[in-house]
C-alpha cells in the first residue's frame, strides 16, 4: 500500500471513532461532526477553531462566509482546498452560538487533532486564529504578534499562525499594514515555502 493510502485508511479509522464520540457535552447539541475537509496530503494542513452554523449542518469545515474567503485567499496563490490542503478544526463539534471552546471540550477533542497531525505529518501547518494557536502553542502572545512567523511544529513541521478569515471579514481595509494586507503577505510566504517542498 502506498504511504499516503495507508495514512488515509488510518484517518478513516480515527474518523469512524470520532463520528461516535460522546466525550463532551457538545455531542448533545451538534447536528454533524466535522472531522475534516480538503484532501489528505503530506504538505499542507490548516487547523481552524470549530464548526460554525453551516459547517455543523453540512458536516464539512469552512463552508460558510469565512470558508469562502479562505478559499479565495488560497486561490490567490494558486492553491485549491480540494487539491492541496487538508483542513480540520480544533473542535470537531459546534459550540452553541459559536462561543469559544471550553478547556474541557478542547481536551476531549485533542486526541482526534493529535491523530490527524501524527498520521499525516504535514510539512506545513497553518494555525488559523487564536484558538488553533492555543491548541498547539504554549504562548501568551496574541495572534497579531504571532502571525506571519514560522515556528517549529510537531514532527519538525513548519508552523505558522495566521489570521482567522472571520477576523478579516470584520476588517475590510486592504491598505498597507491592514489585516487583509498582512494576510496577503503571509499567504505569499506560505506559498513560497510550499513550492520549495519536494514531492
Ligand atoms: N471557523 C472555523 O474555525 N472553522 C470552521 O470550520 C468554520 C469556521
PDB file of C-alpha atoms and ligand atoms in Angstrom:
ATOM      1  CA  UNK A   1       0.000   0.000   0.000  1.00  0.00           C
ATOM      2  CA  UNK A   2       1.284   3.498  -0.826  1.00  0.00           C
ATOM      3  CA  UNK A   3       2.342   5.645   2.083  1.00  0.00           C
ATOM      4  CA  UNK A   4      -0.474   8.180   1.624  1.00  0.00           C
ATOM      5  CA  UNK A   5      -3.072   5.458   1.087  1.00  0.00           C
ATOM      6  CA  UNK A   6      -2.044   3.938   4.402  1.00  0.00           C
ATOM      7  CA  UNK A   7      -2.404   7.332   6.086  1.00  0.00           C
ATOM      8  CA  UNK A   8      -5.852   7.763   4.527  1.00  0.00           C
ATOM      9  CA  UNK A   9      -7.013   4.440   5.838  1.00  0.00           C
ATOM     10  CA  UNK A  10      -5.679   5.307   9.317  1.00  0.00           C
ATOM     11  CA  UNK A  11      -7.514   8.608   9.134  1.00  0.00           C
ATOM     12  CA  UNK A  12     -10.691   6.738   8.194  1.00  0.00           C
ATOM     13  CA  UNK A  13     -10.352   4.689  11.365  1.00  0.00           C
ATOM     14  CA  UNK A  14      -9.959   7.810  13.502  1.00  0.00           C
ATOM     15  CA  UNK A  15     -12.890   9.433  11.716  1.00  0.00           C
ATOM     16  CA  UNK A  16     -15.081   6.393  12.412  1.00  0.00           C
ATOM     17  CA  UNK A  17     -14.220   6.610  16.106  1.00  0.00           C
ATOM     18  CA  UNK A  18     -14.779  10.366  16.141  1.00  0.00           C
ATOM     19  CA  UNK A  19     -18.195  10.013  14.488  1.00  0.00           C
ATOM     20  CA  UNK A  20     -19.393   8.131  17.562  1.00  0.00           C
ATOM     21  CA  UNK A  21     -17.777  10.497  20.058  1.00  0.00           C
ATOM     22  CA  UNK A  22     -19.663  11.403  23.220  1.00  0.00           C
ATOM     23  CA  UNK A  23     -16.679  12.605  25.237  1.00  0.00           C
ATOM     24  CA  UNK A  24     -18.079  16.077  25.901  1.00  0.00           C
ATOM     25  CA  UNK A  25     -21.454  17.792  26.088  1.00  0.00           C
ATOM     26  CA  UNK A  26     -21.248  19.132  22.513  1.00  0.00           C
ATOM     27  CA  UNK A  27     -22.414  15.714  21.315  1.00  0.00           C
ATOM     28  CA  UNK A  28     -25.889  16.649  22.582  1.00  0.00           C
ATOM     29  CA  UNK A  29     -26.209  19.833  20.525  1.00  0.00           C
ATOM     30  CA  UNK A  30     -24.354  19.000  17.308  1.00  0.00           C
ATOM     31  CA  UNK A  31     -26.089  18.147  14.038  1.00  0.00           C
ATOM     32  CA  UNK A  32     -22.976  16.682  12.431  1.00  0.00           C
ATOM     33  CA  UNK A  33     -19.422  16.001  13.438  1.00  0.00           C
ATOM     34  CA  UNK A  34     -16.987  17.915  11.257  1.00  0.00           C
ATOM     35  CA  UNK A  35     -13.902  15.741  11.061  1.00  0.00           C
ATOM     36  CA  UNK A  36     -12.008  17.149   8.093  1.00  0.00           C
ATOM     37  CA  UNK A  37     -12.205  18.648   4.639  1.00  0.00           C
ATOM     38  CA  UNK A  38      -9.936  19.297   1.708  1.00  0.00           C
ATOM     39  CA  UNK A  39      -7.612  16.477   0.796  1.00  0.00           C
ATOM     40  CA  UNK A  40      -5.259  14.331   2.893  1.00  0.00           C
ATOM     41  CA  UNK A  41      -1.699  15.199   1.892  1.00  0.00           C
ATOM     42  CA  UNK A  42       1.795  15.433   3.353  1.00  0.00           C
ATOM     43  CA  UNK A  43       2.448  19.083   2.626  1.00  0.00           C
ATOM     44  CA  UNK A  44      -0.177  21.457   3.938  1.00  0.00           C
ATOM     45  CA  UNK A  45      -2.641  21.290   6.824  1.00  0.00           C
ATOM     46  CA  UNK A  46      -4.822  24.110   8.098  1.00  0.00           C
ATOM     47  CA  UNK A  47      -6.254  23.970  11.601  1.00  0.00           C
ATOM     48  CA  UNK A  48      -9.200  26.222  12.423  1.00  0.00           C
ATOM     49  CA  UNK A  49     -11.289  26.744  15.533  1.00  0.00           C
ATOM     50  CA  UNK A  50     -14.553  24.829  15.456  1.00  0.00           C
ATOM     51  CA  UNK A  51     -17.501  24.249  13.144  1.00  0.00           C
ATOM     52  CA  UNK A  52     -19.984  27.111  12.829  1.00  0.00           C
ATOM     53  CA  UNK A  53     -23.638  27.020  11.805  1.00  0.00           C
ATOM     54  CA  UNK A  54     -23.154  25.921   8.177  1.00  0.00           C
ATOM     55  CA  UNK A  55     -20.316  23.519   8.951  1.00  0.00           C
ATOM     56  CA  UNK A  56     -22.487  21.804  11.579  1.00  0.00           C
ATOM     57  CA  UNK A  57     -25.297  21.468   9.027  1.00  0.00           C
ATOM     58  CA  UNK A  58     -23.062  20.127   6.242  1.00  0.00           C
ATOM     59  CA  UNK A  59     -20.505  18.168   8.229  1.00  0.00           C
ATOM     60  CA  UNK A  60     -17.692  19.980   6.408  1.00  0.00           C
ATOM     61  CA  UNK A  61     -15.213  22.594   7.663  1.00  0.00           C
ATOM     62  CA  UNK A  62     -15.097  26.177   6.420  1.00  0.00           C
ATOM     63  CA  UNK A  63     -18.138  26.180   4.162  1.00  0.00           C
ATOM     64  CA  UNK A  64     -19.676  29.451   5.430  1.00  0.00           C
ATOM     65  CA  UNK A  65     -18.588  33.021   4.635  1.00  0.00           C
ATOM     66  CA  UNK A  66     -15.243  32.623   6.407  1.00  0.00           C
ATOM     67  CA  UNK A  67     -14.597  29.456   4.410  1.00  0.00           C
ATOM     68  CA  UNK A  68     -15.394  31.199   1.140  1.00  0.00           C
ATOM     69  CA  UNK A  69     -12.857  33.884   1.986  1.00  0.00           C
ATOM     70  CA  UNK A  70     -10.329  31.221   2.936  1.00  0.00           C
ATOM     71  CA  UNK A  71     -10.811  29.604  -0.482  1.00  0.00           C
ATOM     72  CA  UNK A  72     -10.169  32.978  -2.149  1.00  0.00           C
ATOM     73  CA  UNK A  73      -7.020  33.504  -0.097  1.00  0.00           C
ATOM     74  CA  UNK A  74      -5.703  30.092  -1.180  1.00  0.00           C
ATOM     75  CA  UNK A  75      -6.771  30.683  -4.780  1.00  0.00           C
ATOM     76  CA  UNK A  76      -4.832  33.978  -4.864  1.00  0.00           C
ATOM     77  CA  UNK A  77      -1.616  31.913  -4.800  1.00  0.00           C
ATOM     78  CA  UNK A  78      -2.880  29.008  -6.889  1.00  0.00           C
ATOM     79  CA  UNK A  79      -3.838  26.687  -4.031  1.00  0.00           C
ATOM     80  CA  UNK A  80      -7.111  24.786  -4.006  1.00  0.00           C
ATOM     81  CA  UNK A  81      -8.561  23.111  -0.917  1.00  0.00           C
ATOM     82  CA  UNK A  82      -9.664  20.122  -2.988  1.00  0.00           C
ATOM     83  CA  UNK A  83      -6.153  19.523  -4.314  1.00  0.00           C
ATOM     84  CA  UNK A  84      -3.620  20.934  -1.886  1.00  0.00           C
ATOM     85  CA  UNK A  85      -4.870  21.403   1.698  1.00  0.00           C
ATOM     86  CA  UNK A  86      -6.070  19.137   4.493  1.00  0.00           C
ATOM     87  CA  UNK A  87      -8.465  21.163   6.645  1.00  0.00           C
ATOM     88  CA  UNK A  88      -9.521  20.398  10.171  1.00  0.00           C
ATOM     89  CA  UNK A  89     -10.534  22.168  13.347  1.00  0.00           C
ATOM     90  CA  UNK A  90      -9.511  22.175  16.989  1.00  0.00           C
ATOM     91  CA  UNK A  91     -13.049  21.048  17.895  1.00  0.00           C
ATOM     92  CA  UNK A  92     -15.000  18.652  15.720  1.00  0.00           C
ATOM     93  CA  UNK A  93     -18.411  19.750  17.060  1.00  0.00           C
ATOM     94  CA  UNK A  94     -20.026  23.174  17.025  1.00  0.00           C
ATOM     95  CA  UNK A  95     -20.148  25.060  20.324  1.00  0.00           C
ATOM     96  CA  UNK A  96     -23.661  26.529  20.772  1.00  0.00           C
ATOM     97  CA  UNK A  97     -23.913  30.094  19.404  1.00  0.00           C
ATOM     98  CA  UNK A  98     -20.300  29.704  18.230  1.00  0.00           C
ATOM     99  CA  UNK A  99     -18.996  30.536  21.692  1.00  0.00           C
ATOM    100  CA  UNK A 100     -15.314  29.939  22.447  1.00  0.00           C
ATOM    101  CA  UNK A 101     -14.418  26.291  23.044  1.00  0.00           C
ATOM    102  CA  UNK A 102     -14.217  25.387  26.738  1.00  0.00           C
ATOM    103  CA  UNK A 103     -10.962  23.903  28.054  1.00  0.00           C
ATOM    104  CA  UNK A 104     -12.664  20.549  28.728  1.00  0.00           C
ATOM    105  CA  UNK A 105     -14.009  20.462  25.153  1.00  0.00           C
ATOM    106  CA  UNK A 106     -10.551  21.119  23.755  1.00  0.00           C
ATOM    107  CA  UNK A 107      -9.094  18.468  25.997  1.00  0.00           C
ATOM    108  CA  UNK A 108     -11.753  15.910  24.994  1.00  0.00           C
ATOM    109  CA  UNK A 109     -11.236  16.608  21.291  1.00  0.00           C
ATOM    110  CA  UNK A 110      -7.451  16.828  21.326  1.00  0.00           C
ATOM    111  CA  UNK A 111      -6.915  13.121  20.635  1.00  0.00           C
ATOM    112  CA  UNK A 112      -8.528  13.499  17.195  1.00  0.00           C
ATOM    113  CA  UNK A 113      -6.460  16.527  16.205  1.00  0.00           C
ATOM    114  CA  UNK A 114      -3.307  14.865  17.506  1.00  0.00           C
ATOM    115  CA  UNK A 115      -4.079  11.749  15.468  1.00  0.00           C
ATOM    116  CA  UNK A 116      -4.702  13.817  12.327  1.00  0.00           C
ATOM    117  CA  UNK A 117      -1.315  15.516  12.730  1.00  0.00           C
ATOM    118  CA  UNK A 118       0.571  12.340  13.651  1.00  0.00           C
ATOM    119  CA  UNK A 119      -0.881  10.321  10.791  1.00  0.00           C
ATOM    120  CA  UNK A 120      -0.349  12.902   8.066  1.00  0.00           C
ATOM    121  CA  UNK A 121       2.812  14.501   9.449  1.00  0.00           C
ATOM    122  CA  UNK A 122       2.299  17.553   7.223  1.00  0.00           C
ATOM    123  CA  UNK A 123       5.376  19.648   6.455  1.00  0.00           C
ATOM    124  CA  UNK A 124       3.466  22.923   6.854  1.00  0.00           C
ATOM    125  CA  UNK A 125       0.783  23.550   9.492  1.00  0.00           C
ATOM    126  CA  UNK A 126      -1.251  26.764   9.467  1.00  0.00           C
ATOM    127  CA  UNK A 127      -2.844  27.736  12.767  1.00  0.00           C
ATOM    128  CA  UNK A 128      -5.859  29.751  11.769  1.00  0.00           C
ATOM    129  CA  UNK A 129      -6.799  32.115  14.607  1.00  0.00           C
ATOM    130  CA  UNK A 130      -6.104  32.196  18.321  1.00  0.00           C
ATOM    131  CA  UNK A 131      -7.990  29.015  19.274  1.00  0.00           C
ATOM    132  CA  UNK A 132      -5.892  26.957  16.866  1.00  0.00           C
ATOM    133  CA  UNK A 133      -2.768  28.667  18.189  1.00  0.00           C
ATOM    134  CA  UNK A 134      -3.712  27.743  21.755  1.00  0.00           C
ATOM    135  CA  UNK A 135      -4.168  24.108  20.731  1.00  0.00           C
ATOM    136  CA  UNK A 136      -0.551  23.730  19.568  1.00  0.00           C
ATOM    137  CA  UNK A 137       1.480  26.535  21.109  1.00  0.00           C
ATOM    138  CA  UNK A 138       2.211  27.455  24.672  1.00  0.00           C
ATOM    139  CA  UNK A 139       2.282  31.240  24.398  1.00  0.00           C
ATOM    140  CA  UNK A 140       0.583  34.283  25.830  1.00  0.00           C
ATOM    141  CA  UNK A 141       1.237  36.350  22.699  1.00  0.00           C
ATOM    142  CA  UNK A 142      -1.791  37.315  20.634  1.00  0.00           C
ATOM    143  CA  UNK A 143      -2.306  36.383  17.002  1.00  0.00           C
ATOM    144  CA  UNK A 144      -1.245  39.846  15.830  1.00  0.00           C
ATOM    145  CA  UNK A 145       2.233  39.272  17.280  1.00  0.00           C
ATOM    146  CA  UNK A 146       2.467  35.652  16.116  1.00  0.00           C
ATOM    147  CA  UNK A 147       1.069  35.762  12.596  1.00  0.00           C
ATOM    148  CA  UNK A 148       3.429  35.523   9.704  1.00  0.00           C
ATOM    149  CA  UNK A 149       6.192  33.888  11.759  1.00  0.00           C
ATOM    150  CA  UNK A 150       7.419  30.345  11.310  1.00  0.00           C
ATOM    151  CA  UNK A 151       7.671  28.119  14.375  1.00  0.00           C
ATOM    152  CA  UNK A 152       8.778  24.532  14.717  1.00  0.00           C
ATOM    153  CA  UNK A 153       5.647  22.379  14.881  1.00  0.00           C
ATOM    154  CA  UNK A 154       5.004  18.684  15.547  1.00  0.00           C
ATOM    155  CA  UNK A 155       7.260  16.236  13.678  1.00  0.00           C
ATOM    156  CA  UNK A 156       9.623  19.076  12.697  1.00  0.00           C
ATOM    157  CA  UNK A 157       6.938  20.725  10.594  1.00  0.00           C
ATOM    158  CA  UNK A 158       6.960  24.416   9.798  1.00  0.00           C
ATOM    159  CA  UNK A 159       4.056  26.009  11.614  1.00  0.00           C
ATOM    160  CA  UNK A 160       2.656  29.487  11.032  1.00  0.00           C
ATOM    161  CA  UNK A 161      -0.168  31.259  12.877  1.00  0.00           C
ATOM    162  CA  UNK A 162      -2.381  33.245  10.500  1.00  0.00           C
ATOM    163  CA  UNK A 163      -5.417  35.470  10.981  1.00  0.00           C
ATOM    164  CA  UNK A 164      -8.783  33.742  11.022  1.00  0.00           C
ATOM    165  CA  UNK A 165     -10.846  34.702   7.947  1.00  0.00           C
ATOM    166  CA  UNK A 166     -13.760  35.787  10.216  1.00  0.00           C
ATOM    167  CA  UNK A 167     -11.451  38.465  11.592  1.00  0.00           C
ATOM    168  CA  UNK A 168     -10.657  39.566   8.043  1.00  0.00           C
ATOM    169  CA  UNK A 169     -14.382  39.739   7.267  1.00  0.00           C
ATOM    170  CA  UNK A 170     -14.747  42.244  10.101  1.00  0.00           C
ATOM    171  CA  UNK A 171     -11.766  44.305   8.870  1.00  0.00           C
ATOM    172  CA  UNK A 172     -12.367  45.222   5.299  1.00  0.00           C
ATOM    173  CA  UNK A 173      -9.475  47.590   4.555  1.00  0.00           C
ATOM    174  CA  UNK A 174      -6.780  46.417   2.148  1.00  0.00           C
ATOM    175  CA  UNK A 175      -4.421  49.252   2.971  1.00  0.00           C
ATOM    176  CA  UNK A 176      -0.786  48.505   3.631  1.00  0.00           C
ATOM    177  CA  UNK A 177      -0.496  47.204   7.209  1.00  0.00           C
ATOM    178  CA  UNK A 178      -4.195  46.217   7.477  1.00  0.00           C
ATOM    179  CA  UNK A 179      -5.110  42.620   8.487  1.00  0.00           C
ATOM    180  CA  UNK A 180      -6.041  41.751   4.872  1.00  0.00           C
ATOM    181  CA  UNK A 181      -2.783  43.153   3.568  1.00  0.00           C
ATOM    182  CA  UNK A 182      -0.854  41.214   6.228  1.00  0.00           C
ATOM    183  CA  UNK A 183      -2.710  38.037   5.259  1.00  0.00           C
ATOM    184  CA  UNK A 184      -1.656  38.604   1.667  1.00  0.00           C
ATOM    185  CA  UNK A 185       1.982  38.815   2.773  1.00  0.00           C
ATOM    186  CA  UNK A 186       1.565  35.635   4.823  1.00  0.00           C
ATOM    187  CA  UNK A 187      -0.057  33.561   2.094  1.00  0.00           C
ATOM    188  CA  UNK A 188       2.687  34.567  -0.362  1.00  0.00           C
ATOM    189  CA  UNK A 189       5.333  33.465   2.166  1.00  0.00           C
ATOM    190  CA  UNK A 190       3.451  30.199   2.775  1.00  0.00           C
ATOM    191  CA  UNK A 191       3.288  29.511  -0.971  1.00  0.00           C
ATOM    192  CA  UNK A 192       6.996  30.244  -1.340  1.00  0.00           C
ATOM    193  CA  UNK A 193       7.851  27.620   1.302  1.00  0.00           C
ATOM    194  CA  UNK A 194       5.234  25.232  -0.126  1.00  0.00           C
ATOM    195  CA  UNK A 195       6.882  25.456  -3.545  1.00  0.00           C
ATOM    196  CA  UNK A 196      10.229  24.571  -2.029  1.00  0.00           C
ATOM    197  CA  UNK A 197       8.920  21.280  -0.650  1.00  0.00           C
ATOM    198  CA  UNK A 198       9.716  18.290  -2.772  1.00  0.00           C
ATOM    199  CA  UNK A 199       7.270  15.635  -3.865  1.00  0.00           C
TER     200      UNK A 199
HETATM  201  N1  LIG B   1     -14.449  28.688  11.514  1.00  0.00           N
HETATM  202  C1  LIG B   1     -13.562  27.723  11.852  1.00  0.00           C
HETATM  203  O1  LIG B   1     -12.611  27.964  12.593  1.00  0.00           O
HETATM  204  N2  LIG B   1     -13.744  26.522  11.343  1.00  0.00           N
HETATM  205  C2  LIG B   1     -14.736  26.215  10.516  1.00  0.00           C
HETATM  206  O2  LIG B   1     -14.813  25.069  10.087  1.00  0.00           O
HETATM  207  C3  LIG B   1     -15.643  27.237  10.184  1.00  0.00           C
HETATM  208  C4  LIG B   1     -15.483  28.468  10.687  1.00  0.00           C
END
